[in-house]
């Protein structure tokens, strides 16, 4: 006898429909799974066997064949346990078979029959809605995540017995009901810009970067506050919109990093170690999974000690930094992940990490700096809009009682600047100055003669490339937005040029 149960699997961060076909027939007892299953799927027979026995159900002593269609796509993970178990239970006539067609089932089974959480539930719920299913059945720990999708019934179940009761029509089992306030956790941060002493120039540069979504490179000796400033950058970025929350949550759901939360409400901050591999940063695997650039989507990717990263890893950053997405190709598939993030990196002024902490006559020489900077590719540095020096903190700043501005105060200015950009860029698929293309730059970054002379000097004397010239214009546009001015003035261009300190080394 053949039974068909709907489930889903992931391809990137999107889900596709998997039909679990369970054929139970006479013959030598056995359990075979086909349809390109990985080791976790093949091992499901032992979990399902124990779960059925411990829940009081009989395991069919027949020839059992499980097919996961489409058979030409590799299936991975343990979320097929539940649909496989239901296919075996259907043979026992414990519920009405037609009700199996109403729902999409996705969950791992514990040996005692409990439903355990799975990856990619948000994407699978979206798929269930698009395919016209009445509802989706998942683990209780996944129900809030699934409930983010409206107009579909979500059943969060504790164990296999409850699922059988649902399918048999037992009264009193209803879909979960949550308000948006319950589903979306309140964003909050444990750090604040008030904790940073001194470094007014660096804080100003980071504020400009946050206002326009620009990439930043901080250069300074150890202990100057580079990491401290970078970790507080998300606290001054505008709050995420609902669509952004959904996009980020889909990435984290596909990676299994939600940790029982319904959604990711705070802007991500990812800080991978410099020993990270290409696949770890960009994404990869036999069935590709998101890398750090995608986990930082709509947030901040912080690369500390930038020259210590492998050269190839840094070169791989070009596409996600430039296009806001990254494509991972395999022989049988090609997957595109979102990766619209702010790149924030930090480095020492030269290879000797503690140079610059001693008196000025021991500071790094220009030759030492140039040699150290050469470890980073010029094309990548060209894509970093703001490059500034972070000097050591003076003693008077360390002991000062002046707390400075809080993150909340800076965030208000950043939000106002972003609002101006959204109004200006309305109707285009971009939302901040850093994403402007040549047409937008030509339309919105016009400057007067005095400002043109400053830019000409930057190209001729400081060696600005065409890309650096364009990026300086974008930064100047952001500075003007922070000032509440519609026209880019020479003072805005002058400040933007100051944020391109490394162009003279390349």
PDB file of N, CA and C in Angstrom, residues 364-415:
ATOM      1  N   UNK A 364      55.376  53.739  13.376  1.00  0.00           N
ATOM      2  CA  UNK A 364      55.626  53.067  12.106  1.00  0.00           C
ATOM      3  C   UNK A 364      56.077  54.072  11.049  1.00  0.00           C
ATOM      4  N   UNK A 365      57.046  53.667  10.247  1.00  0.00           N
ATOM      5  CA  UNK A 365      57.482  54.512   9.141  1.00  0.00           C
ATOM      6  C   UNK A 365      56.534  54.329   7.960  1.00  0.00           C
ATOM      7  N   UNK A 366      56.638  55.246   6.996  1.00  0.00           N
ATOM      8  CA  UNK A 366      55.790  55.142   5.809  1.00  0.00           C
ATOM      9  C   UNK A 366      56.067  53.850   5.044  1.00  0.00           C
ATOM     10  N   UNK A 367      57.330  53.423   5.018  1.00  0.00           N
ATOM     11  CA  UNK A 367      57.683  52.186   4.318  1.00  0.00           C
ATOM     12  C   UNK A 367      57.042  50.977   4.987  1.00  0.00           C
ATOM     13  N   UNK A 368      57.101  50.948   6.337  1.00  0.00           N
ATOM     14  CA  UNK A 368      56.481  49.844   7.071  1.00  0.00           C
ATOM     15  C   UNK A 368      54.970  49.808   6.846  1.00  0.00           C
ATOM     16  N   UNK A 369      54.359  50.988   6.866  1.00  0.00           N
ATOM     17  CA  UNK A 369      52.910  51.050   6.638  1.00  0.00           C
ATOM     18  C   UNK A 369      52.565  50.545   5.245  1.00  0.00           C
ATOM     19  N   UNK A 370      53.309  51.037   4.252  1.00  0.00           N
ATOM     20  CA  UNK A 370      53.016  50.654   2.866  1.00  0.00           C
ATOM     21  C   UNK A 370      53.167  49.154   2.672  1.00  0.00           C
ATOM     22  N   UNK A 371      54.198  48.549   3.285  1.00  0.00           N
ATOM     23  CA  UNK A 371      54.412  47.112   3.159  1.00  0.00           C
ATOM     24  C   UNK A 371      53.264  46.327   3.794  1.00  0.00           C
ATOM     25  N   UNK A 372      52.787  46.817   4.936  1.00  0.00           N
ATOM     26  CA  UNK A 372      51.700  46.110   5.638  1.00  0.00           C
ATOM     27  C   UNK A 372      50.385  46.264   4.884  1.00  0.00           C
ATOM     28  N   UNK A 373      50.129  47.458   4.360  1.00  0.00           N
ATOM     29  CA  UNK A 373      48.887  47.687   3.623  1.00  0.00           C
ATOM     30  C   UNK A 373      48.830  46.872   2.339  1.00  0.00           C
ATOM     31  N   UNK A 374      50.013  46.520   1.800  1.00  0.00           N
ATOM     32  CA  UNK A 374      50.038  45.780   0.541  1.00  0.00           C
ATOM     33  C   UNK A 374      49.487  44.367   0.681  1.00  0.00           C
ATOM     34  N   UNK A 375      49.298  43.894   1.922  1.00  0.00           N
ATOM     35  CA  UNK A 375      48.697  42.575   2.132  1.00  0.00           C
ATOM     36  C   UNK A 375      47.224  42.553   1.752  1.00  0.00           C
ATOM     37  N   UNK A 376      46.627  43.729   1.685  1.00  0.00           N
ATOM     38  CA  UNK A 376      45.214  43.837   1.306  1.00  0.00           C
ATOM     39  C   UNK A 376      45.144  44.233  -0.158  1.00  0.00           C
ATOM     40  N   UNK A 377      44.223  43.643  -0.885  1.00  0.00           N
ATOM     41  CA  UNK A 377      44.128  43.960  -2.305  1.00  0.00           C
ATOM     42  C   UNK A 377      43.594  45.373  -2.513  1.00  0.00           C
ATOM     43  N   UNK A 378      44.174  46.066  -3.495  1.00  0.00           N
ATOM     44  CA  UNK A 378      43.716  47.408  -3.816  1.00  0.00           C
ATOM     45  C   UNK A 378      42.256  47.477  -4.215  1.00  0.00           C
ATOM     46  N   UNK A 379      41.767  46.547  -5.071  1.00  0.00           N
ATOM     47  CA  UNK A 379      40.346  46.582  -5.457  1.00  0.00           C
ATOM     48  C   UNK A 379      39.393  46.488  -4.276  1.00  0.00           C
ATOM     49  N   UNK A 380      39.750  45.702  -3.240  1.00  0.00           N
ATOM     50  CA  UNK A 380      38.877  45.619  -2.065  1.00  0.00           C
ATOM     51  C   UNK A 380      38.892  46.930  -1.296  1.00  0.00           C
ATOM     52  N   UNK A 381      40.088  47.513  -1.121  1.00  0.00           N
ATOM     53  CA  UNK A 381      40.178  48.791  -0.407  1.00  0.00           C
ATOM     54  C   UNK A 381      39.425  49.887  -1.151  1.00  0.00           C
ATOM     55  N   UNK A 382      39.427  49.791  -2.478  1.00  0.00           N
ATOM     56  CA  UNK A 382      38.700  50.766  -3.285  1.00  0.00           C
ATOM     57  C   UNK A 382      37.208  50.741  -2.991  1.00  0.00           C
ATOM     58  N   UNK A 383      36.722  49.600  -2.537  1.00  0.00           N
ATOM     59  CA  UNK A 383      35.295  49.437  -2.249  1.00  0.00           C
ATOM     60  C   UNK A 383      34.945  49.820  -0.810  1.00  0.00           C
ATOM     61  N   UNK A 384      35.944  50.243  -0.038  1.00  0.00           N
ATOM     62  CA  UNK A 384      35.704  50.699   1.325  1.00  0.00           C
ATOM     63  C   UNK A 384      35.650  52.225   1.299  1.00  0.00           C
ATOM     64  N   UNK A 385      34.471  52.775   1.526  1.00  0.00           N
ATOM     65  CA  UNK A 385      34.250  54.206   1.329  1.00  0.00           C
ATOM     66  C   UNK A 385      35.022  55.070   2.323  1.00  0.00           C
ATOM     67  N   UNK A 386      35.082  54.622   3.578  1.00  0.00           N
ATOM     68  CA  UNK A 386      35.653  55.452   4.644  1.00  0.00           C
ATOM     69  C   UNK A 386      36.845  54.730   5.252  1.00  0.00           C
ATOM     70  N   UNK A 387      38.020  55.357   5.166  1.00  0.00           N
ATOM     71  CA  UNK A 387      39.260  54.791   5.702  1.00  0.00           C
ATOM     72  C   UNK A 387      39.891  55.844   6.612  1.00  0.00           C
ATOM     73  N   UNK A 388      39.941  55.565   7.901  1.00  0.00           N
ATOM     74  CA  UNK A 388      40.410  56.586   8.846  1.00  0.00           C
ATOM     75  C   UNK A 388      41.398  55.993   9.842  1.00  0.00           C
ATOM     76  N   UNK A 389      42.224  56.881  10.386  1.00  0.00           N
ATOM     77  CA  UNK A 389      43.155  56.514  11.449  1.00  0.00           C
ATOM     78  C   UNK A 389      42.489  56.729  12.807  1.00  0.00           C
ATOM     79  N   UNK A 390      42.706  55.767  13.698  1.00  0.00           N
ATOM     80  CA  UNK A 390      42.197  55.857  15.062  1.00  0.00           C
ATOM     81  C   UNK A 390      43.419  55.959  15.980  1.00  0.00           C
ATOM     82  N   UNK A 391      43.778  57.144  16.440  1.00  0.00           N
ATOM     83  CA  UNK A 391      44.987  57.289  17.259  1.00  0.00           C
ATOM     84  C   UNK A 391      44.795  56.712  18.659  1.00  0.00           C
ATOM     85  N   UNK A 392      45.885  56.584  19.388  1.00  0.00           N
ATOM     86  CA  UNK A 392      45.779  56.114  20.763  1.00  0.00           C
ATOM     87  C   UNK A 392      44.991  57.127  21.594  1.00  0.00           C
ATOM     88  N   UNK A 393      44.353  56.645  22.633  1.00  0.00           N
ATOM     89  CA  UNK A 393      43.517  57.495  23.476  1.00  0.00           C
ATOM     90  C   UNK A 393      44.401  58.256  24.465  1.00  0.00           C
ATOM     91  N   UNK A 394      44.205  59.561  24.528  1.00  0.00           N
ATOM     92  CA  UNK A 394      44.967  60.392  25.464  1.00  0.00           C
ATOM     93  C   UNK A 394      44.495  60.149  26.896  1.00  0.00           C
ATOM     94  N   UNK A 395      45.425  60.372  27.853  1.00  0.00           N
ATOM     95  CA  UNK A 395      45.093  60.146  29.265  1.00  0.00           C
ATOM     96  C   UNK A 395      43.936  61.022  29.717  1.00  0.00           C
ATOM     97  N   UNK A 396      43.903  62.261  29.249  1.00  0.00           N
ATOM     98  CA  UNK A 396      42.836  63.180  29.659  1.00  0.00           C
ATOM     99  C   UNK A 396      41.464  62.679  29.203  1.00  0.00           C
ATOM    100  N   UNK A 397      41.437  61.954  28.068  1.00  0.00           N
ATOM    101  CA  UNK A 397      40.170  61.388  27.600  1.00  0.00           C
ATOM    102  C   UNK A 397      39.780  60.158  28.420  1.00  0.00           C
ATOM    103  N   UNK A 398      40.799  59.386  28.828  1.00  0.00           N
ATOM    104  CA  UNK A 398      40.515  58.176  29.608  1.00  0.00           C
ATOM    105  C   UNK A 398      39.857  58.525  30.941  1.00  0.00           C
ATOM    106  N   UNK A 399      40.347  59.578  31.595  1.00  0.00           N
ATOM    107  CA  UNK A 399      39.840  59.935  32.932  1.00  0.00           C
ATOM    108  C   UNK A 399      38.724  60.971  32.876  1.00  0.00           C
ATOM    109  N   UNK A 400      38.360  61.391  31.667  1.00  0.00           N
ATOM    110  CA  UNK A 400      37.326  62.421  31.540  1.00  0.00           C
ATOM    111  C   UNK A 400      35.973  61.909  32.032  1.00  0.00           C
ATOM    112  N   UNK A 401      35.210  62.820  32.657  1.00  0.00           N
ATOM    113  CA  UNK A 401      33.860  62.478  33.103  1.00  0.00           C
ATOM    114  C   UNK A 401      32.811  62.810  32.046  1.00  0.00           C
ATOM    115  N   UNK A 402      33.249  63.392  30.957  1.00  0.00           N
ATOM    116  CA  UNK A 402      32.330  63.716  29.863  1.00  0.00           C
ATOM    117  C   UNK A 402      31.913  62.424  29.168  1.00  0.00           C
ATOM    118  N   UNK A 403      30.649  62.053  29.300  1.00  0.00           N
ATOM    119  CA  UNK A 403      30.176  60.790  28.751  1.00  0.00           C
ATOM    120  C   UNK A 403      29.932  60.829  27.250  1.00  0.00           C
ATOM    121  N   UNK A 404      29.806  62.010  26.697  1.00  0.00           N
ATOM    122  CA  UNK A 404      29.548  62.101  25.274  1.00  0.00           C
ATOM    123  C   UNK A 404      28.110  61.733  24.926  1.00  0.00           C
ATOM    124  N   UNK A 405      27.849  61.636  23.625  1.00  0.00           N
ATOM    125  CA  UNK A 405      26.495  61.342  23.168  1.00  0.00           C
ATOM    126  C   UNK A 405      26.185  59.851  23.306  1.00  0.00           C
ATOM    127  N   UNK A 406      24.942  59.566  23.587  1.00  0.00           N
ATOM    128  CA  UNK A 406      24.499  58.182  23.674  1.00  0.00           C
ATOM    129  C   UNK A 406      24.169  57.661  22.282  1.00  0.00           C
ATOM    130  N   UNK A 407      24.048  56.352  22.171  1.00  0.00           N
ATOM    131  CA  UNK A 407      23.680  55.739  20.894  1.00  0.00           C
ATOM    132  C   UNK A 407      22.301  56.209  20.436  1.00  0.00           C
ATOM    133  N   UNK A 408      21.384  56.412  21.382  1.00  0.00           N
ATOM    134  CA  UNK A 408      20.024  56.844  21.032  1.00  0.00           C
ATOM    135  C   UNK A 408      20.043  58.210  20.351  1.00  0.00           C
ATOM    136  N   UNK A 409      20.891  59.138  20.845  1.00  0.00           N
ATOM    137  CA  UNK A 409      20.957  60.482  20.253  1.00  0.00           C
ATOM    138  C   UNK A 409      21.535  60.430  18.844  1.00  0.00           C
ATOM    139  N   UNK A 410      22.589  59.643  18.671  1.00  0.00           N
ATOM    140  CA  UNK A 410      23.208  59.525  17.346  1.00  0.00           C
ATOM    141  C   UNK A 410      22.243  58.838  16.375  1.00  0.00           C
ATOM    142  N   UNK A 411      21.534  57.846  16.887  1.00  0.00           N
ATOM    143  CA  UNK A 411      20.606  57.090  16.040  1.00  0.00           C
ATOM    144  C   UNK A 411      19.507  57.986  15.484  1.00  0.00           C
ATOM    145  N   UNK A 412      19.073  58.967  16.228  1.00  0.00           N
ATOM    146  CA  UNK A 412      18.049  59.890  15.733  1.00  0.00           C
ATOM    147  C   UNK A 412      18.542  60.639  14.510  1.00  0.00           C
ATOM    148  N   UNK A 413      19.792  61.128  14.565  1.00  0.00           N
ATOM    149  CA  UNK A 413      20.342  61.835  13.405  1.00  0.00           C
ATOM    150  C   UNK A 413      20.491  60.897  12.213  1.00  0.00           C
ATOM    151  N   UNK A 414      20.967  59.677  12.484  1.00  0.00           N
ATOM    152  CA  UNK A 414      21.133  58.695  11.413  1.00  0.00           C
ATOM    153  C   UNK A 414      19.776  58.371  10.776  1.00  0.00           C
ATOM    154  N   UNK A 415      18.753  58.205  11.600  1.00  0.00           N
ATOM    155  CA  UNK A 415      17.419  57.881  11.085  1.00  0.00           C
ATOM    156  C   UNK A 415      16.873  59.016  10.218  1.00  0.00           C
TER     157      UNK A 415
END
